[in-house]
Amino acid sequence: MWNSFKDVAKYKVEKSTTWQQASELVVVKKANDLLNLWFGEKVASQAQAVLLYQGVLTVAVLVPQIQTDLEVRKEEFLALLNKDEEQRMVWNLRFLA
């Protein structure tokens, strides 16, 4: 069976590491925007999403209360991060304190 050039090109782009890295960066930015929305803009100096790797979003946290709040609302946070994605990108959170 022949695949159209468009389908083959789309498959190659979506499977490329560059595409994956770009998608991960978009999710990290989205996580930081969500942190700002939930905790206010001052949170940027106290908590920041820094890396998404193999479905685990790493968040650097300087204030223990922010980590506690995120742990309590983890499922809501993950649902909002994955809401507009074609496939689930974030499965879990990891904290650097």
mmCIF file of C-alpha atoms in Angstrom:
data_model
loop_
_atom_site.group_PDB
_atom_site.id
_atom_site.type_symbol
_atom_site.label_atom_id
_atom_site.label_comp_id
_atom_site.label_asym_id
_atom_site.label_seq_id
_atom_site.Cartn_x
_atom_site.Cartn_y
_atom_site.Cartn_z
ATOM 1 C CA MET A 1 0.000 0.000 0.000
ATOM 2 C CA TRP A 2 1.298 3.427 -0.920
ATOM 3 C CA ASN A 3 1.312 6.239 1.604
ATOM 4 C CA SER A 4 0.902 9.789 0.452
ATOM 5 C CA PHE A 5 3.914 12.074 0.724
ATOM 6 C CA LYS A 6 1.942 14.252 3.151
ATOM 7 C CA ASP A 7 1.322 11.305 5.502
ATOM 8 C CA VAL A 8 4.943 10.166 5.369
ATOM 9 C CA ALA A 9 6.228 13.706 5.989
ATOM 10 C CA LYS A 10 3.846 14.212 8.915
ATOM 11 C CA TYR A 11 4.952 10.912 10.466
ATOM 12 C CA LYS A 12 8.645 11.811 10.094
ATOM 13 C CA VAL A 13 8.160 15.258 11.625
ATOM 14 C CA GLU A 14 6.137 13.974 14.590
ATOM 15 C CA LYS A 15 8.697 11.261 15.334
ATOM 16 C CA SER A 16 11.729 13.550 15.082
ATOM 17 C CA THR A 17 13.582 14.478 18.249
ATOM 18 C CA THR A 18 13.428 18.166 17.317
ATOM 19 C CA TRP A 19 9.632 18.020 17.156
ATOM 20 C CA GLN A 20 9.517 16.180 20.500
ATOM 21 C CA GLN A 21 11.811 18.736 22.148
ATOM 22 C CA ALA A 22 9.742 21.631 20.824
ATOM 23 C CA SER A 23 6.559 20.013 22.152
ATOM 24 C CA GLU A 24 8.186 19.531 25.556
ATOM 25 C CA LEU A 25 9.252 23.180 25.686
ATOM 26 C CA VAL A 26 5.692 24.268 24.930
ATOM 27 C CA VAL A 27 4.422 22.155 27.839
ATOM 28 C CA VAL A 28 7.080 23.579 30.207
ATOM 29 C CA LYS A 29 6.026 27.118 29.243
ATOM 30 C CA LYS A 30 2.380 26.163 29.717
ATOM 31 C CA ALA A 31 3.227 24.804 33.188
ATOM 32 C CA ASN A 32 4.969 28.046 34.149
ATOM 33 C CA ASP A 33 2.002 30.064 32.888
ATOM 34 C CA LEU A 34 -0.300 27.885 34.991
ATOM 35 C CA LEU A 35 1.923 28.332 38.060
ATOM 36 C CA ASN A 36 1.723 32.107 37.565
ATOM 37 C CA LEU A 37 -2.048 31.907 37.232
ATOM 38 C CA TRP A 38 -2.467 29.809 40.376
ATOM 39 C CA PHE A 39 0.093 31.475 42.630
ATOM 40 C CA GLY A 40 0.609 34.919 41.129
ATOM 41 C CA GLU A 41 3.483 36.378 39.160
ATOM 42 C CA LYS A 42 5.812 36.474 42.168
ATOM 43 C CA VAL A 43 5.978 32.677 41.970
ATOM 44 C CA ALA A 44 8.427 32.905 39.051
ATOM 45 C CA SER A 45 11.236 33.459 41.548
ATOM 46 C CA GLN A 46 9.962 30.724 43.892
ATOM 47 C CA ALA A 47 8.795 27.875 41.640
ATOM 48 C CA GLN A 48 9.426 27.098 38.011
ATOM 49 C CA ALA A 49 8.898 24.159 35.693
ATOM 50 C CA VAL A 50 12.302 23.410 34.206
ATOM 51 C CA LEU A 51 12.185 20.122 32.318
ATOM 52 C CA LEU A 52 9.806 17.602 30.813
ATOM 53 C CA TYR A 53 11.431 14.226 30.251
ATOM 54 C CA GLN A 54 9.643 10.956 29.532
ATOM 55 C CA GLY A 55 6.343 12.305 30.834
ATOM 56 C CA VAL A 56 7.736 13.625 34.125
ATOM 57 C CA LEU A 57 7.630 17.382 34.623
ATOM 58 C CA THR A 58 10.353 18.624 36.962
ATOM 59 C CA VAL A 59 9.458 21.707 38.988
ATOM 60 C CA ALA A 60 12.107 23.592 40.979
ATOM 61 C CA VAL A 61 10.525 24.882 44.201
ATOM 62 C CA LEU A 62 12.030 27.186 46.818
ATOM 63 C CA VAL A 63 8.901 27.518 48.980
ATOM 64 C CA PRO A 64 7.623 24.288 50.583
ATOM 65 C CA GLN A 65 4.032 25.576 50.645
ATOM 66 C CA ILE A 66 3.944 25.794 46.842
ATOM 67 C CA GLN A 67 5.112 22.176 46.585
ATOM 68 C CA THR A 68 2.456 21.090 49.074
ATOM 69 C CA ASP A 69 -0.256 22.948 47.160
ATOM 70 C CA LEU A 70 0.876 21.388 43.878
ATOM 71 C CA GLU A 71 0.915 17.907 45.394
ATOM 72 C CA VAL A 72 -2.661 18.389 46.644
ATOM 73 C CA ARG A 73 -3.860 19.701 43.258
ATOM 74 C CA LYS A 74 -1.594 17.440 41.169
ATOM 75 C CA GLU A 75 -4.357 15.729 39.159
ATOM 76 C CA GLU A 76 -5.983 19.060 38.296
ATOM 77 C CA PHE A 77 -2.597 20.519 37.299
ATOM 78 C CA LEU A 78 -1.791 17.525 35.081
ATOM 79 C CA ALA A 79 -5.244 17.584 33.489
ATOM 80 C CA LEU A 80 -4.874 21.259 32.583
ATOM 81 C CA LEU A 81 -1.398 20.686 31.108
ATOM 82 C CA ASN A 82 -2.615 17.811 28.945
ATOM 83 C CA LYS A 83 -5.937 19.422 28.012
ATOM 84 C CA ASP A 84 -5.055 20.785 24.564
ATOM 85 C CA GLU A 85 -2.449 18.171 23.611
ATOM 86 C CA GLU A 86 -3.140 15.476 21.007
ATOM 87 C CA GLN A 87 -1.664 12.910 23.362
ATOM 88 C CA ARG A 88 -0.930 12.993 27.062
ATOM 89 C CA MET A 89 2.463 14.650 27.531
ATOM 90 C CA VAL A 90 2.744 14.831 31.337
ATOM 91 C CA TRP A 91 2.118 11.826 33.560
ATOM 92 C CA ASN A 92 3.754 12.904 36.797
ATOM 93 C CA LEU A 93 5.439 15.735 38.684
ATOM 94 C CA ARG A 94 8.877 15.700 40.275
ATOM 95 C CA PHE A 95 10.073 18.402 42.630
ATOM 96 C CA LEU A 96 13.515 19.860 43.156
ATOM 97 C CA ALA A 97 13.580 21.586 46.511
#
